[in-house]
């Protein structure tokens, strides 16, 4: 009787395996970089129902084929597979808005909307800006160009834009995204008044300049940017940027920055769920949204929990919460300790310490992972103080509180971060684009050369992700790996070699260590049995190509939950 029962059970199990589960697919490749120390390299991976069944060689797959059946798929036979790239700090809404208009920055940009070469002198910027504005053909909106920076482009204020463009409404959005400058015609069109500027110390009406907290006087009057057709096309641009760069998962770091989080969440979800190439976007509420709406911490927590209930497979509101400590590094508004900025100007703090602590403690006690925007070493010091306070008041063993950006710090702070169990999500592009100019104008060569001190983190063993902060850097993990490991400047000057990441650690920064920052290391970030079958397909090996070829490796496609999606150029 027992034998009969076992036979029936086996028949039922066999029937279930052949009917309830999808067919096993075994992808072969020239090389698979698994990011798993026990089995770092492979040439075959078996996938079923969106998850990895086995990893190894094709010969190793014999038991899988014998027991479960399936097929061998050789489409990646000559390619390199790595875990699906993860960008642990992006802003989907920013590219969705900014790619509605041209880019004009110091650095070159390749976007779904075209090629946008950089301008590195005031004359080149003015000429290109006038040429782009002349092509603007929508009289219902101002012309907007993103990417302005005064250290390259000279000071440009309201009177300059009035002289250059007359009655045409023109706005220039700073390379940091944290500042806007407009002419009289633009402010008249939007209904922005001197009284609006007078409400905040972070605005200068005479210069037509709104920055940091002062932006709230402007962004609320840019509702045309969120019109479904415009925003939808912009969001498609962002999703195409993700796919072309091999990113399968991204962590948004600022849901609600435009003052209407529900509109933002619904807008992102509507486009992402309809897009033909799937990806995973995790949304992170930001303290500035609740402060602007005067929502106290406990009510903010309740709101976030209500948003989480509507999460979908592609777009979720995660258990993450973002704090804002100092101002933007691109704007020179980060907070530096002594000796400060060489020219005497000062940075800004984004929120009072007491308010920041109250939100942090509320979300900390609710089990959320905290992330804090911190650029200067004074802000890194505040981050450390805040984490020490939270651990003293309400101890947590695996908090993973993450310092975001890490533009400038000290060796002592690295040791403190290690002791406190902090993580770092760094933007290595800062060193590439800013260090030369900041050395000459704001920081001196010693501090500017030590921007984004990644080598110190690797030596300390601190888990470190690499992020684009898109669009603060190109949404391209290969570019981030290159910037972190080659450590060159925009002028081609070698940086301090001791502060570069090893190539292996840089690759971890966009795979398994990025997954650790997301709290999703059980599902993402490496290629091993049991994890979600997310892969990025490359035409060359990012571990072995020369530095000069690294950021130009072609992304052939992505595999998302076992399904292949080739990149079309």
PDB file of N, CA and C in Angstrom, residues 447-484:
ATOM      1  N   UNK A 447      41.947  68.360  -1.840  1.00  0.00           N
ATOM      2  CA  UNK A 447      40.594  67.878  -1.551  1.00  0.00           C
ATOM      3  C   UNK A 447      39.849  67.473  -2.817  1.00  0.00           C
ATOM      4  N   UNK A 448      40.001  68.241  -3.883  1.00  0.00           N
ATOM      5  CA  UNK A 448      39.305  67.882  -5.121  1.00  0.00           C
ATOM      6  C   UNK A 448      39.793  66.542  -5.657  1.00  0.00           C
ATOM      7  N   UNK A 449      41.082  66.275  -5.506  1.00  0.00           N
ATOM      8  CA  UNK A 449      41.625  65.012  -5.977  1.00  0.00           C
ATOM      9  C   UNK A 449      41.113  63.821  -5.192  1.00  0.00           C
ATOM     10  N   UNK A 450      40.617  64.073  -3.966  1.00  0.00           N
ATOM     11  CA  UNK A 450      40.108  62.993  -3.130  1.00  0.00           C
ATOM     12  C   UNK A 450      38.597  62.867  -3.182  1.00  0.00           C
ATOM     13  N   UNK A 451      37.961  63.522  -4.130  1.00  0.00           N
ATOM     14  CA  UNK A 451      36.511  63.366  -4.258  1.00  0.00           C
ATOM     15  C   UNK A 451      36.161  61.904  -4.502  1.00  0.00           C
ATOM     16  N   UNK A 452      35.102  61.443  -3.854  1.00  0.00           N
ATOM     17  CA  UNK A 452      34.586  60.077  -3.989  1.00  0.00           C
ATOM     18  C   UNK A 452      35.702  59.069  -3.695  1.00  0.00           C
ATOM     19  N   UNK A 453      36.078  58.993  -2.453  1.00  0.00           N
ATOM     20  CA  UNK A 453      37.230  58.204  -2.008  1.00  0.00           C
ATOM     21  C   UNK A 453      36.836  56.729  -1.911  1.00  0.00           C
ATOM     22  N   UNK A 454      36.711  56.091  -3.044  1.00  0.00           N
ATOM     23  CA  UNK A 454      36.227  54.712  -3.087  1.00  0.00           C
ATOM     24  C   UNK A 454      37.267  53.711  -2.605  1.00  0.00           C
ATOM     25  N   UNK A 455      38.525  54.000  -2.855  1.00  0.00           N
ATOM     26  CA  UNK A 455      39.569  53.096  -2.386  1.00  0.00           C
ATOM     27  C   UNK A 455      39.528  52.923  -0.880  1.00  0.00           C
ATOM     28  N   UNK A 456      39.227  53.993  -0.159  1.00  0.00           N
ATOM     29  CA  UNK A 456      39.154  53.893   1.297  1.00  0.00           C
ATOM     30  C   UNK A 456      38.038  52.949   1.722  1.00  0.00           C
ATOM     31  N   UNK A 457      36.931  52.964   0.997  1.00  0.00           N
ATOM     32  CA  UNK A 457      35.812  52.075   1.324  1.00  0.00           C
ATOM     33  C   UNK A 457      36.170  50.620   1.067  1.00  0.00           C
ATOM     34  N   UNK A 458      36.870  50.368  -0.052  1.00  0.00           N
ATOM     35  CA  UNK A 458      37.263  48.993  -0.349  1.00  0.00           C
ATOM     36  C   UNK A 458      38.242  48.481   0.694  1.00  0.00           C
ATOM     37  N   UNK A 459      39.180  49.307   1.107  1.00  0.00           N
ATOM     38  CA  UNK A 459      40.134  48.876   2.125  1.00  0.00           C
ATOM     39  C   UNK A 459      39.444  48.586   3.454  1.00  0.00           C
ATOM     40  N   UNK A 460      38.397  49.342   3.752  1.00  0.00           N
ATOM     41  CA  UNK A 460      37.672  49.145   5.011  1.00  0.00           C
ATOM     42  C   UNK A 460      36.664  48.009   4.937  1.00  0.00           C
ATOM     43  N   UNK A 461      36.371  47.524   3.727  1.00  0.00           N
ATOM     44  CA  UNK A 461      35.387  46.453   3.581  1.00  0.00           C
ATOM     45  C   UNK A 461      33.955  46.911   3.737  1.00  0.00           C
ATOM     46  N   UNK A 462      33.671  48.155   3.401  1.00  0.00           N
ATOM     47  CA  UNK A 462      32.306  48.686   3.485  1.00  0.00           C
ATOM     48  C   UNK A 462      31.571  48.366   2.189  1.00  0.00           C
ATOM     49  N   UNK A 463      30.441  47.679   2.253  1.00  0.00           N
ATOM     50  CA  UNK A 463      29.675  47.421   1.026  1.00  0.00           C
ATOM     51  C   UNK A 463      29.328  48.735   0.324  1.00  0.00           C
ATOM     52  N   UNK A 464      29.650  48.802  -0.964  1.00  0.00           N
ATOM     53  CA  UNK A 464      29.521  50.055  -1.702  1.00  0.00           C
ATOM     54  C   UNK A 464      28.825  49.823  -3.025  1.00  0.00           C
ATOM     55  N   UNK A 465      27.752  50.553  -3.249  1.00  0.00           N
ATOM     56  CA  UNK A 465      27.098  50.550  -4.555  1.00  0.00           C
ATOM     57  C   UNK A 465      27.557  51.744  -5.368  1.00  0.00           C
ATOM     58  N   UNK A 466      27.452  51.619  -6.672  1.00  0.00           N
ATOM     59  CA  UNK A 466      27.758  52.720  -7.584  1.00  0.00           C
ATOM     60  C   UNK A 466      26.479  53.146  -8.274  1.00  0.00           C
ATOM     61  N   UNK A 467      26.194  54.434  -8.233  1.00  0.00           N
ATOM     62  CA  UNK A 467      24.939  54.903  -8.822  1.00  0.00           C
ATOM     63  C   UNK A 467      25.170  56.066  -9.782  1.00  0.00           C
ATOM     64  N   UNK A 468      24.183  56.262 -10.642  1.00  0.00           N
ATOM     65  CA  UNK A 468      24.245  57.362 -11.610  1.00  0.00           C
ATOM     66  C   UNK A 468      23.591  58.629 -11.085  1.00  0.00           C
ATOM     67  N   UNK A 469      22.652  58.468 -10.105  1.00  0.00           N
ATOM     68  CA  UNK A 469      21.829  59.616  -9.704  1.00  0.00           C
ATOM     69  C   UNK A 469      21.210  60.238 -10.949  1.00  0.00           C
ATOM     70  N   UNK A 470      20.874  59.388 -11.910  1.00  0.00           N
ATOM     71  CA  UNK A 470      20.411  59.860 -13.219  1.00  0.00           C
ATOM     72  C   UNK A 470      19.412  60.995 -13.054  1.00  0.00           C
ATOM     73  N   UNK A 471      19.721  62.141 -13.702  1.00  0.00           N
ATOM     74  CA  UNK A 471      20.711  62.367 -14.756  1.00  0.00           C
ATOM     75  C   UNK A 471      21.990  63.085 -14.295  1.00  0.00           C
ATOM     76  N   UNK A 472      22.400  62.900 -13.043  1.00  0.00           N
ATOM     77  CA  UNK A 472      23.653  63.519 -12.615  1.00  0.00           C
ATOM     78  C   UNK A 472      24.866  62.844 -13.249  1.00  0.00           C
ATOM     79  N   UNK A 473      24.694  61.603 -13.654  1.00  0.00           N
ATOM     80  CA  UNK A 473      25.676  60.889 -14.471  1.00  0.00           C
ATOM     81  C   UNK A 473      24.881  60.094 -15.492  1.00  0.00           C
ATOM     82  N   UNK A 474      25.497  59.696 -16.584  1.00  0.00           N
ATOM     83  CA  UNK A 474      24.777  58.858 -17.552  1.00  0.00           C
ATOM     84  C   UNK A 474      24.258  57.591 -16.877  1.00  0.00           C
ATOM     85  N   UNK A 475      23.054  57.195 -17.243  1.00  0.00           N
ATOM     86  CA  UNK A 475      22.484  55.970 -16.698  1.00  0.00           C
ATOM     87  C   UNK A 475      23.175  54.805 -17.398  1.00  0.00           C
ATOM     88  N   UNK A 476      24.388  54.500 -16.930  1.00  0.00           N
ATOM     89  CA  UNK A 476      25.248  53.516 -17.576  1.00  0.00           C
ATOM     90  C   UNK A 476      26.168  52.886 -16.540  1.00  0.00           C
ATOM     91  N   UNK A 477      25.839  51.696 -16.031  1.00  0.00           N
ATOM     92  CA  UNK A 477      26.723  51.035 -15.063  1.00  0.00           C
ATOM     93  C   UNK A 477      28.145  50.835 -15.582  1.00  0.00           C
ATOM     94  N   UNK A 478      28.304  50.601 -16.876  1.00  0.00           N
ATOM     95  CA  UNK A 478      29.653  50.440 -17.418  1.00  0.00           C
ATOM     96  C   UNK A 478      30.454  51.732 -17.285  1.00  0.00           C
ATOM     97  N   UNK A 479      29.798  52.872 -17.465  1.00  0.00           N
ATOM     98  CA  UNK A 479      30.465  54.157 -17.247  1.00  0.00           C
ATOM     99  C   UNK A 479      30.848  54.321 -15.789  1.00  0.00           C
ATOM    100  N   UNK A 480      29.969  53.882 -14.880  1.00  0.00           N
ATOM    101  CA  UNK A 480      30.273  53.984 -13.456  1.00  0.00           C
ATOM    102  C   UNK A 480      31.444  53.081 -13.074  1.00  0.00           C
ATOM    103  N   UNK A 481      31.460  51.856 -13.608  1.00  0.00           N
ATOM    104  CA  UNK A 481      32.585  50.950 -13.348  1.00  0.00           C
ATOM    105  C   UNK A 481      33.878  51.594 -13.829  1.00  0.00           C
ATOM    106  N   UNK A 482      33.825  52.167 -15.029  1.00  0.00           N
ATOM    107  CA  UNK A 482      35.014  52.824 -15.576  1.00  0.00           C
ATOM    108  C   UNK A 482      35.442  54.008 -14.714  1.00  0.00           C
ATOM    109  N   UNK A 483      34.506  54.872 -14.350  1.00  0.00           N
ATOM    110  CA  UNK A 483      34.847  56.061 -13.563  1.00  0.00           C
ATOM    111  C   UNK A 483      35.437  55.673 -12.213  1.00  0.00           C
ATOM    112  N   UNK A 484      34.927  54.596 -11.625  1.00  0.00           N
ATOM    113  CA  UNK A 484      35.391  54.175 -10.309  1.00  0.00           C
ATOM    114  C   UNK A 484      36.747  53.499 -10.361  1.00  0.00           C
TER     115      UNK A 484
END
